Amino acid sequence: MNADIFIICFLIFVAVAIFMIFYKFLFPYFSNNSKNDSLHASKRRKKSTKNDSKPSDKPRQTCPICNSILMPGENLQSRVFRTGHEDEICHIMGCPHCYPSCQTGVKRICPVCEKEIPCNGHLVARIFHHVGKADHVHVLGCNNCSRH
């Protein structure tokens, strides 16, 4: 009789443990309006309002050719060759500081072979498209060191 009660208690304990594991790890994926989602949404809102308060003259990125800081409104000149796949070939010509003509004191240097790129040269890069995330650009080299 004592062993039967022990077995029944053990089976109840195992069933409760399996239920808790299922509830903890699998249930949030099936629910659409849980408290965690509203918590994450409020954190996202706070984060976006924090980013909105930053000054607008902060630099966004640097040019991969001349390493000049690009301000808002300054963009890279590039040509993307669309293939329909998740990765595509791209030619990066330069920024307003180094393309179509270089400003004084600006050198066009390849980040891969570290040789000077002529004014009619460009960087060869691959663009990887990700669903739900920003695209990733991987520079393969200049038109002299990369033969893509």
PDB file of C-alpha atoms in Angstrom:
ATOM      1  CA  MET A   1       0.000   0.000   0.000  1.00  0.00           C
ATOM      2  CA  ASN A   2       2.821   2.368   0.892  1.00  0.00           C
ATOM      3  CA  ALA A   3       4.642   1.696  -2.410  1.00  0.00           C
ATOM      4  CA  ASP A   4       1.435   2.356  -4.391  1.00  0.00           C
ATOM      5  CA  ILE A   5       1.035   5.802  -2.834  1.00  0.00           C
ATOM      6  CA  PHE A   6       4.708   6.561  -3.560  1.00  0.00           C
ATOM      7  CA  ILE A   7       4.291   5.586  -7.240  1.00  0.00           C
ATOM      8  CA  ILE A   8       1.115   7.683  -7.585  1.00  0.00           C
ATOM      9  CA  CYS A   9       2.791  10.724  -5.992  1.00  0.00           C
ATOM     10  CA  PHE A  10       5.823  10.281  -8.236  1.00  0.00           C
ATOM     11  CA  LEU A  11       3.622  10.113 -11.378  1.00  0.00           C
ATOM     12  CA  ILE A  12       1.720  13.234 -10.288  1.00  0.00           C
ATOM     13  CA  PHE A  13       5.042  15.024  -9.717  1.00  0.00           C
ATOM     14  CA  VAL A  14       6.302  14.025 -13.178  1.00  0.00           C
ATOM     15  CA  ALA A  15       3.032  15.157 -14.810  1.00  0.00           C
ATOM     16  CA  VAL A  16       3.221  18.550 -13.058  1.00  0.00           C
ATOM     17  CA  ALA A  17       6.881  18.957 -14.093  1.00  0.00           C
ATOM     18  CA  ILE A  18       6.057  18.159 -17.745  1.00  0.00           C
ATOM     19  CA  PHE A  19       3.148  20.618 -17.647  1.00  0.00           C
ATOM     20  CA  MET A  20       5.362  23.361 -16.189  1.00  0.00           C
ATOM     21  CA  ILE A  21       8.058  22.786 -18.821  1.00  0.00           C
ATOM     22  CA  PHE A  22       5.455  22.879 -21.589  1.00  0.00           C
ATOM     23  CA  TYR A  23       3.848  26.020 -20.168  1.00  0.00           C
ATOM     24  CA  LYS A  24       7.159  27.828 -19.576  1.00  0.00           C
ATOM     25  CA  PHE A  25       8.882  27.140 -22.890  1.00  0.00           C
ATOM     26  CA  LEU A  26       6.182  26.442 -25.440  1.00  0.00           C
ATOM     27  CA  PHE A  27       3.131  28.427 -24.376  1.00  0.00           C
ATOM     28  CA  PRO A  28       4.580  31.940 -25.049  1.00  0.00           C
ATOM     29  CA  TYR A  29       5.084  31.000 -28.710  1.00  0.00           C
ATOM     30  CA  PHE A  30       1.413  30.139 -29.137  1.00  0.00           C
ATOM     31  CA  SER A  31      -0.093  33.184 -27.414  1.00  0.00           C
ATOM     32  CA  ASN A  32      -0.386  36.505 -29.210  1.00  0.00           C
ATOM     33  CA  ASN A  33      -1.370  38.804 -26.367  1.00  0.00           C
ATOM     34  CA  SER A  34       0.638  37.816 -23.324  1.00  0.00           C
ATOM     35  CA  LYS A  35       2.001  40.142 -20.667  1.00  0.00           C
ATOM     36  CA  ASN A  36       5.526  39.587 -21.995  1.00  0.00           C
ATOM     37  CA  ASP A  37       4.562  41.013 -25.393  1.00  0.00           C
ATOM     38  CA  SER A  38       3.167  44.182 -23.835  1.00  0.00           C
ATOM     39  CA  LEU A  39       6.283  44.456 -21.667  1.00  0.00           C
ATOM     40  CA  HIS A  40       8.553  44.178 -24.718  1.00  0.00           C
ATOM     41  CA  ALA A  41       6.392  46.662 -26.630  1.00  0.00           C
ATOM     42  CA  SER A  42       6.745  49.236 -23.854  1.00  0.00           C
ATOM     43  CA  LYS A  43      10.520  48.717 -23.844  1.00  0.00           C
ATOM     44  CA  ARG A  44      10.574  49.184 -27.633  1.00  0.00           C
ATOM     45  CA  ARG A  45       8.540  52.390 -27.276  1.00  0.00           C
ATOM     46  CA  LYS A  46      10.906  53.736 -24.628  1.00  0.00           C
ATOM     47  CA  LYS A  47      13.890  52.843 -26.783  1.00  0.00           C
ATOM     48  CA  SER A  48      12.462  54.563 -29.871  1.00  0.00           C
ATOM     49  CA  THR A  49      11.659  57.745 -27.956  1.00  0.00           C
ATOM     50  CA  LYS A  50      15.188  57.695 -26.577  1.00  0.00           C
ATOM     51  CA  ASN A  51      16.616  57.510 -30.122  1.00  0.00           C
ATOM     52  CA  ASP A  52      14.315  60.292 -31.319  1.00  0.00           C
ATOM     53  CA  SER A  53      15.799  62.730 -28.802  1.00  0.00           C
ATOM     54  CA  LYS A  54      19.323  62.441 -30.253  1.00  0.00           C
ATOM     55  CA  PRO A  55      20.625  65.366 -32.316  1.00  0.00           C
ATOM     56  CA  SER A  56      20.059  65.064 -36.045  1.00  0.00           C
ATOM     57  CA  ASP A  57      23.607  66.094 -37.005  1.00  0.00           C
ATOM     58  CA  LYS A  58      25.160  62.916 -35.589  1.00  0.00           C
ATOM     59  CA  PRO A  59      27.048  60.931 -38.266  1.00  0.00           C
ATOM     60  CA  ARG A  60      25.322  57.813 -39.583  1.00  0.00           C
ATOM     61  CA  GLN A  61      28.204  55.892 -41.135  1.00  0.00           C
ATOM     62  CA  THR A  62      31.600  56.200 -42.785  1.00  0.00           C
ATOM     63  CA  CYS A  63      32.550  55.719 -46.409  1.00  0.00           C
ATOM     64  CA  PRO A  64      34.314  52.354 -46.896  1.00  0.00           C
ATOM     65  CA  ILE A  65      36.612  53.870 -49.557  1.00  0.00           C
ATOM     66  CA  CYS A  66      37.840  57.176 -48.116  1.00  0.00           C
ATOM     67  CA  ASN A  67      36.747  56.686 -44.484  1.00  0.00           C
ATOM     68  CA  SER A  68      34.991  60.079 -44.464  1.00  0.00           C
ATOM     69  CA  ILE A  69      32.135  60.546 -42.008  1.00  0.00           C
ATOM     70  CA  LEU A  70      28.796  60.790 -43.806  1.00  0.00           C
ATOM     71  CA  MET A  71      26.295  63.240 -42.413  1.00  0.00           C
ATOM     72  CA  PRO A  72      22.502  62.941 -42.922  1.00  0.00           C
ATOM     73  CA  GLY A  73      21.714  63.551 -46.577  1.00  0.00           C
ATOM     74  CA  GLU A  74      25.093  62.268 -47.775  1.00  0.00           C
ATOM     75  CA  ASN A  75      24.791  58.852 -49.382  1.00  0.00           C
ATOM     76  CA  LEU A  76      27.096  56.343 -51.017  1.00  0.00           C
ATOM     77  CA  GLN A  77      26.922  55.994 -54.787  1.00  0.00           C
ATOM     78  CA  SER A  78      26.472  52.313 -55.623  1.00  0.00           C
ATOM     79  CA  ARG A  79      25.080  49.989 -58.260  1.00  0.00           C
ATOM     80  CA  VAL A  80      23.241  46.826 -57.199  1.00  0.00           C
ATOM     81  CA  PHE A  81      22.919  43.963 -59.653  1.00  0.00           C
ATOM     82  CA  ARG A  82      19.632  42.290 -58.727  1.00  0.00           C
ATOM     83  CA  THR A  83      19.617  38.519 -59.077  1.00  0.00           C
ATOM     84  CA  GLY A  84      16.541  37.632 -57.041  1.00  0.00           C
ATOM     85  CA  HIS A  85      18.604  35.545 -54.611  1.00  0.00           C
ATOM     86  CA  GLU A  86      19.278  36.347 -50.975  1.00  0.00           C
ATOM     87  CA  ASP A  87      22.718  37.722 -51.878  1.00  0.00           C
ATOM     88  CA  GLU A  88      23.485  40.155 -54.685  1.00  0.00           C
ATOM     89  CA  ILE A  89      26.601  41.806 -56.131  1.00  0.00           C
ATOM     90  CA  CYS A  90      27.065  45.539 -55.559  1.00  0.00           C
ATOM     91  CA  HIS A  91      29.609  48.077 -56.864  1.00  0.00           C
ATOM     92  CA  ILE A  92      30.307  50.906 -54.419  1.00  0.00           C
ATOM     93  CA  MET A  93      31.593  53.972 -56.271  1.00  0.00           C
ATOM     94  CA  GLY A  94      32.112  56.259 -53.262  1.00  0.00           C
ATOM     95  CA  CYS A  95      30.620  59.113 -51.260  1.00  0.00           C
ATOM     96  CA  PRO A  96      30.279  62.830 -52.117  1.00  0.00           C
ATOM     97  CA  HIS A  97      33.780  63.377 -50.663  1.00  0.00           C
ATOM     98  CA  CYS A  98      35.545  60.911 -53.002  1.00  0.00           C
ATOM     99  CA  TYR A  99      33.244  60.365 -56.016  1.00  0.00           C
ATOM    100  CA  PRO A 100      33.080  61.580 -58.819  1.00  0.00           C
ATOM    101  CA  SER A 101      36.078  63.724 -57.837  1.00  0.00           C
ATOM    102  CA  CYS A 102      38.151  63.577 -54.666  1.00  0.00           C
ATOM    103  CA  GLN A 103      38.284  66.500 -52.292  1.00  0.00           C
ATOM    104  CA  THR A 104      41.706  67.725 -51.248  1.00  0.00           C
ATOM    105  CA  GLY A 105      43.343  65.461 -48.688  1.00  0.00           C
ATOM    106  CA  VAL A 106      40.982  62.535 -49.353  1.00  0.00           C
ATOM    107  CA  LYS A 107      42.519  59.246 -50.497  1.00  0.00           C
ATOM    108  CA  ARG A 108      40.532  56.379 -51.991  1.00  0.00           C
ATOM    109  CA  ILE A 109      41.978  53.230 -50.370  1.00  0.00           C
ATOM    110  CA  CYS A 110      40.738  49.639 -50.776  1.00  0.00           C
ATOM    111  CA  PRO A 111      39.947  48.153 -47.317  1.00  0.00           C
ATOM    112  CA  VAL A 112      41.086  44.683 -48.506  1.00  0.00           C
ATOM    113  CA  CYS A 113      44.346  45.130 -50.432  1.00  0.00           C
ATOM    114  CA  GLU A 114      45.038  48.631 -48.994  1.00  0.00           C
ATOM    115  CA  LYS A 115      46.078  49.984 -52.421  1.00  0.00           C
ATOM    116  CA  GLU A 116      44.837  53.258 -53.863  1.00  0.00           C
ATOM    117  CA  ILE A 117      41.666  53.038 -55.968  1.00  0.00           C
ATOM    118  CA  PRO A 118      41.626  55.235 -59.111  1.00  0.00           C
ATOM    119  CA  CYS A 119      38.812  57.747 -59.641  1.00  0.00           C
ATOM    120  CA  ASN A 120      37.067  55.416 -62.109  1.00  0.00           C
ATOM    121  CA  GLY A 121      37.485  52.391 -59.763  1.00  0.00           C
ATOM    122  CA  HIS A 122      34.995  50.925 -57.308  1.00  0.00           C
ATOM    123  CA  LEU A 123      34.588  48.399 -54.506  1.00  0.00           C
ATOM    124  CA  VAL A 124      32.917  45.047 -55.137  1.00  0.00           C
ATOM    125  CA  ALA A 125      30.578  43.913 -52.358  1.00  0.00           C
ATOM    126  CA  ARG A 126      27.875  41.357 -51.631  1.00  0.00           C
ATOM    127  CA  ILE A 127      24.561  42.377 -50.124  1.00  0.00           C
ATOM    128  CA  PHE A 128      22.824  39.759 -47.996  1.00  0.00           C
ATOM    129  CA  HIS A 129      19.097  40.358 -47.539  1.00  0.00           C
ATOM    130  CA  HIS A 130      17.577  39.203 -44.235  1.00  0.00           C
ATOM    131  CA  VAL A 131      13.864  39.044 -43.532  1.00  0.00           C
ATOM    132  CA  GLY A 132      12.951  41.341 -40.659  1.00  0.00           C
ATOM    133  CA  LYS A 133      16.497  42.693 -40.260  1.00  0.00           C
ATOM    134  CA  ALA A 134      18.714  45.206 -42.005  1.00  0.00           C
ATOM    135  CA  ASP A 135      20.688  44.119 -45.053  1.00  0.00           C
ATOM    136  CA  HIS A 136      24.319  43.092 -44.503  1.00  0.00           C
ATOM    137  CA  VAL A 137      27.021  44.361 -46.880  1.00  0.00           C
ATOM    138  CA  HIS A 138      30.311  42.449 -47.152  1.00  0.00           C
ATOM    139  CA  VAL A 139      33.110  44.181 -49.090  1.00  0.00           C
ATOM    140  CA  LEU A 140      35.087  41.710 -51.229  1.00  0.00           C
ATOM    141  CA  GLY A 141      37.688  44.218 -52.438  1.00  0.00           C
ATOM    142  CA  CYS A 142      38.298  46.754 -55.193  1.00  0.00           C
ATOM    143  CA  ASN A 143      37.899  46.053 -58.893  1.00  0.00           C
ATOM    144  CA  ASN A 144      41.638  45.189 -59.026  1.00  0.00           C
ATOM    145  CA  CYS A 145      41.901  42.699 -56.143  1.00  0.00           C
ATOM    146  CA  SER A 146      38.407  41.169 -56.400  1.00  0.00           C
ATOM    147  CA  ARG A 147      37.464  39.476 -59.652  1.00  0.00           C
ATOM    148  CA  HIS A 148      33.690  39.098 -59.168  1.00  0.00           C
TER     149      HIS A 148
END
